[in-house]
Amino acid sequence: MKHNKAAHNLHVLSVILILLLFYICFFQMERKELGDVAIVRVLGIDKTADGYHLTALYNDNSTKSIDAPIMKTIDGTGNTIYDAYQNLKRKNKKEVTIAHTSFYLLDNQAAADGLESCLDFLSRDQTVKNNASIYILLSENTYDFLTKSVDDESFMHETLSAITQKKSSELKKVNNTLATILNRMDQDYHNLIIPYLVVEDEYVYANGYALFQDKKLTQYLDYETSQMIDLANGRLLTCPICLSNQVGLELTNINAVKGITLTSDNKLLINLSIDFDSDIKEVPYATEVFSSNTLSVLNEMQNEYVREYMAAIIEFSTSHGFDFLNINEMIAAEHEDIWTLIKDDPIAYADTISYQVQISSEIANNYVITE
Amino acid sequence: MEKIIHSEVLKNLFQKSTDVLVRPIDIKSEYNLTVSIFCVDGMVNSQVLDMTILRPIATDALVKECKTQEELEKYLLNCGGAYHAFGSETDDFDQLITSVMSGMLALIFDDLQKAILFDVRTFDKRSVSEPSEEGVMKGAKDSFIEVLRTNTMLIRRRIRSPYLVIEQMYVGRLSRTDVALVYLSNVCDMNLVDQIRKKLNAIDIDNIAAASFIEEFIIDNGNSLMPQIMYTQRPDRCCSNLTDGRIALIVDGIPFIYVLPCQLPMLLQSPEDYSDNFIASSSLRTLRYVTMLLSLLLPGFYIAITTFHNQLLPVQMIVSIQQAKINVPFSSFVEVLGLLLSFEILIEAGLRLPKPVGQAMSIVGGLVVGQAAVSANIISPVVVIVVALTGIAGFTVPNSDLAIAVRISRFVLGILAGLAGFFGLMVGVIFILLHLCSLENFGVAYLAPFVDVKSMNLQDTIFRFPIHDFKYRPEGLAKKNPRKQK
């Protein structure tokens, strides 16, 4: 009987506790009716002389559309991103939300001014999508870019989605998501790169990586170098190259393995081993490409092609203190004492790190359709 | 009123009832004996009565030799005077009345204040036909009917064990409804039988008019929305539950039987599950569990996600929902609950109307009004899909009592979701789970065998294992004989 009473009391107490929690949460819940929300698909961040200028490309759900949804832009200005965002929100009659924003575009100036001030606001918003992509816009500001796309009735969010889709089909893992970039900014391994977009007339495409040092944009890398960085990091799935003798190849089955060895003179030796296969795609002159001699020449040429790029990348890394090969993270994990020395001034300690690059490849596929 | 068995007493008692017959029969002999027939017109088979009782009394020479009513009674009952196998003697007035009112014939011996009861019952009854609710493609097509004795026959035909016990009793002060308690004495826990018997005996009500009149008196938790007694129209299903150690309760006048104790997994089993291949059955049963949850949670989920947590939806879906909701004046909460209510009205109206009209009304109500409401921007098409899916999913629940419980619960969960989003929905789900966990049915947990069991005997729950894996009876039911097969 006593047991029953205690169980009953416990039951009542738990019910009261749940109801109390419910009561508290009822007033904490943010009610946002779906029809009253303007969903931002792309957010552009421009830096101007007066501060920041945000442009949001959003779905207009105030008028019914039979075909595709109507897209509109709205912009706001302010001293900071948050300020500009508040300004933008005030202007719109519906509540603007960036919870579904899949793309953040930064113009050249905003990126050069520093990523921290651009992304700090986003890093503190718990509603943002972690897998949203970030791109740098090379040649124009995002306001012009987005408003023009609305005027042209082109769906820029779909174009950006296609670009992202294409990138993810080329790479094993995309490295320009908001979460990745915020992590890299936080870890500070001197290896922050973000893809940039080139706008040419009505075409928009991702060309290569924009390089960030001290979280500020310093340089744009060309397409081939960007590809070779991905190749060195083992991120690349396939990669087209064109050799000096005009033979076109496609690299496949790419594997890149990195290792760190501490030498007897207390220096670090980075072993980079790259292994890949390739398919012959184009031989624009009459030659016997099926002979083992020619294949071996081509094999050596493609190795040399990659080796040259690796040398250039390593050279840039040591001279600029930039970690293209993502070895700082390994050093920090395996040789913490050395990392504490080099982390603040990697250039000064560049000569304590030497590199050994091994490239092995094979022409795996070589055929021609004949009678 | 004097409760003695005498024709005058009976005549006085039933003087205003034209259907009750109390007729004296004089036996033409030198001893001038008189017996009275006491029966209800229309409930006795007059041909049987004439041939087996009246004819021997009128023509048998040995009857005429009986000097006293005592001799006559003994001759008719014990010496084959009456050509009827089912005769019994009674001196209990109440038993006499109950028996005659249920269709038996009584020969009243005024001097002895006794009667002989003959079972010459006949009345119009439905034939054993296909079950209306639990139909199967591959399985028996018979179902219980309103007559208790037919129902016991259907069970006895399937279980020919001498251990099958059919205990009969009366419930209802005025109706004196026949109730039979059916169990297997070598399997069933007799404490359980005692408990149910006690509960039945304790029922003190005038009339057993409908199913709930028994149900609500014997369940342990009368305030719960959840069905705590399983009912079935199928004799095969009843028998398999009896062999599991459960008890069946047959009530005269009700065309299905109760099975108890009842656990939640039983309510999601369908007779078809045991007719098909176990993989197909398991898939369908899993689907039933999923659809029950869908029916319970989908409206609340939709309200919560469109009102509070729209960031969880894929953006394309949000855009579609937004487009669909343009110009709709109501919030998702009002839309969903309003449409759910309309759906319930349609179901209720469909049940009340004659079948052909009901079908026409379903078309008008569901299709025409629904389409018009969408065109008039009163509701969005997405909500129509959500509510239709909810409703259809609800119909996959095999037990209609459970389906009703789900239908009511989804309103409550919808309101909670409208107040506090997923948190509210979760509070509702936790309450339901707490409630289900606290329910006990004749000493067996309602959620058994998922909870409160020593060995997880899950062969016949979400999945239906092959029959040869059903080694044991459900735990807590057949304590003295737990093994089902070797």
Tab-separated table of C-alpha atoms in Angstrom, chain A residues 11 14-16 18-19 21-23 25-26 29-41 59-70 97 99-100 102 127 129 157-158, chain B residues 305-319 321-327 330-333 335 374 377 416 418-425 427 430-431 434-435 438:
chain	number	residue	atom	x	y	z
A	11	HIS	CA	3.902	9.614	-10.973
A	14	SER	CA	6.848	13.562	-12.779
A	15	VAL	CA	3.672	14.761	-14.484
A	16	ILE	CA	3.911	18.117	-12.672
A	18	ILE	CA	6.866	17.727	-17.290
A	19	LEU	CA	3.984	20.208	-17.277
A	21	LEU	CA	8.880	22.263	-18.278
A	22	PHE	CA	6.187	22.485	-20.915
A	23	TYR	CA	4.979	25.781	-19.438
A	25	CYS	CA	9.214	26.049	-22.966
A	26	PHE	CA	5.879	27.300	-24.225
A	29	MET	CA	9.466	28.692	-28.299
A	30	GLU	CA	9.875	30.977	-31.254
A	31	ARG	CA	6.752	30.748	-33.324
A	32	LYS	CA	7.443	31.195	-37.021
A	33	GLU	CA	4.580	30.267	-39.283
A	34	LEU	CA	6.052	28.948	-42.497
A	35	GLY	CA	4.027	31.303	-44.677
A	36	ASP	CA	5.377	34.340	-42.805
A	37	VAL	CA	9.027	33.571	-43.433
A	38	ALA	CA	11.184	34.824	-46.296
A	39	ILE	CA	13.732	32.131	-47.011
A	40	VAL	CA	17.106	33.449	-48.049
A	41	ARG	CA	18.762	31.127	-50.546
A	59	ASN	CA	11.939	33.217	-52.333
A	60	ASP	CA	9.066	35.612	-52.638
A	61	ASN	CA	6.069	33.837	-51.196
A	62	SER	CA	3.659	36.759	-51.253
A	63	THR	CA	2.417	36.028	-54.760
A	64	LYS	CA	1.432	32.682	-56.124
A	65	SER	CA	3.423	31.397	-59.044
A	66	ILE	CA	2.245	28.565	-61.219
A	67	ASP	CA	5.677	27.758	-62.618
A	68	ALA	CA	8.907	28.358	-60.753
A	69	PRO	CA	8.950	30.292	-57.474
A	70	ILE	CA	9.591	34.015	-57.759
A	97	THR	CA	15.652	33.744	-42.136
A	99	ALA	CA	18.300	28.997	-41.677
A	100	HIS	CA	18.038	27.630	-45.203
A	102	SER	CA	22.929	27.301	-48.822
A	127	THR	CA	20.033	28.178	-37.209
A	129	LYS	CA	23.215	25.373	-42.210
A	157	HIS	CA	20.797	29.587	-56.227
A	158	GLU	CA	20.338	26.806	-58.752
B	305	ILE	CA	7.694	21.682	-38.216
B	306	THR	CA	5.749	24.336	-40.112
B	307	THR	CA	5.145	26.523	-37.081
B	308	PHE	CA	8.308	26.252	-35.014
B	309	HIS	CA	11.092	24.239	-36.608
B	310	ASN	CA	10.931	24.903	-40.325
B	311	GLN	CA	14.735	24.872	-40.544
B	312	LEU	CA	14.533	21.079	-40.297
B	313	LEU	CA	12.756	20.782	-43.619
B	314	PRO	CA	14.633	20.615	-46.920
B	315	VAL	CA	14.477	23.989	-48.562
B	316	GLN	CA	12.732	22.714	-51.686
B	317	MET	CA	9.966	21.280	-49.568
B	318	ILE	CA	9.598	24.543	-47.660
B	319	VAL	CA	9.279	26.459	-50.881
B	321	ILE	CA	4.692	24.282	-48.836
B	322	GLN	CA	4.994	28.066	-48.876
B	323	GLN	CA	3.691	28.217	-52.404
B	324	ALA	CA	0.796	25.977	-51.458
B	325	LYS	CA	-0.049	28.115	-48.451
B	326	ILE	CA	-0.128	31.435	-50.257
B	327	ASN	CA	-3.538	33.125	-49.713
B	330	PHE	CA	-5.335	30.006	-41.496
B	331	SER	CA	-2.274	28.885	-39.632
B	332	SER	CA	-1.048	25.312	-40.081
B	333	PHE	CA	-2.414	24.505	-36.628
B	335	GLU	CA	-5.755	24.005	-40.943
B	374	VAL	CA	-8.260	23.881	-51.810
B	377	ASN	CA	-7.710	28.825	-50.648
B	416	LEU	CA	0.513	20.214	-27.896
B	418	GLY	CA	0.742	23.783	-31.875
B	419	LEU	CA	1.555	25.148	-28.424
B	420	ALA	CA	5.204	24.212	-28.103
B	421	GLY	CA	6.421	22.540	-31.282
B	422	PHE	CA	8.448	19.363	-31.029
B	423	PHE	CA	8.795	19.907	-27.326
B	424	GLY	CA	5.033	19.811	-26.931
B	425	LEU	CA	4.838	16.787	-29.190
B	427	VAL	CA	5.666	15.884	-23.897
B	430	ILE	CA	6.175	10.879	-23.072
B	431	PHE	CA	2.769	11.100	-21.402
B	434	LEU	CA	4.205	6.805	-19.250
B	435	HIS	CA	0.565	5.901	-19.354
B	438	SER	CA	1.731	2.180	-16.044
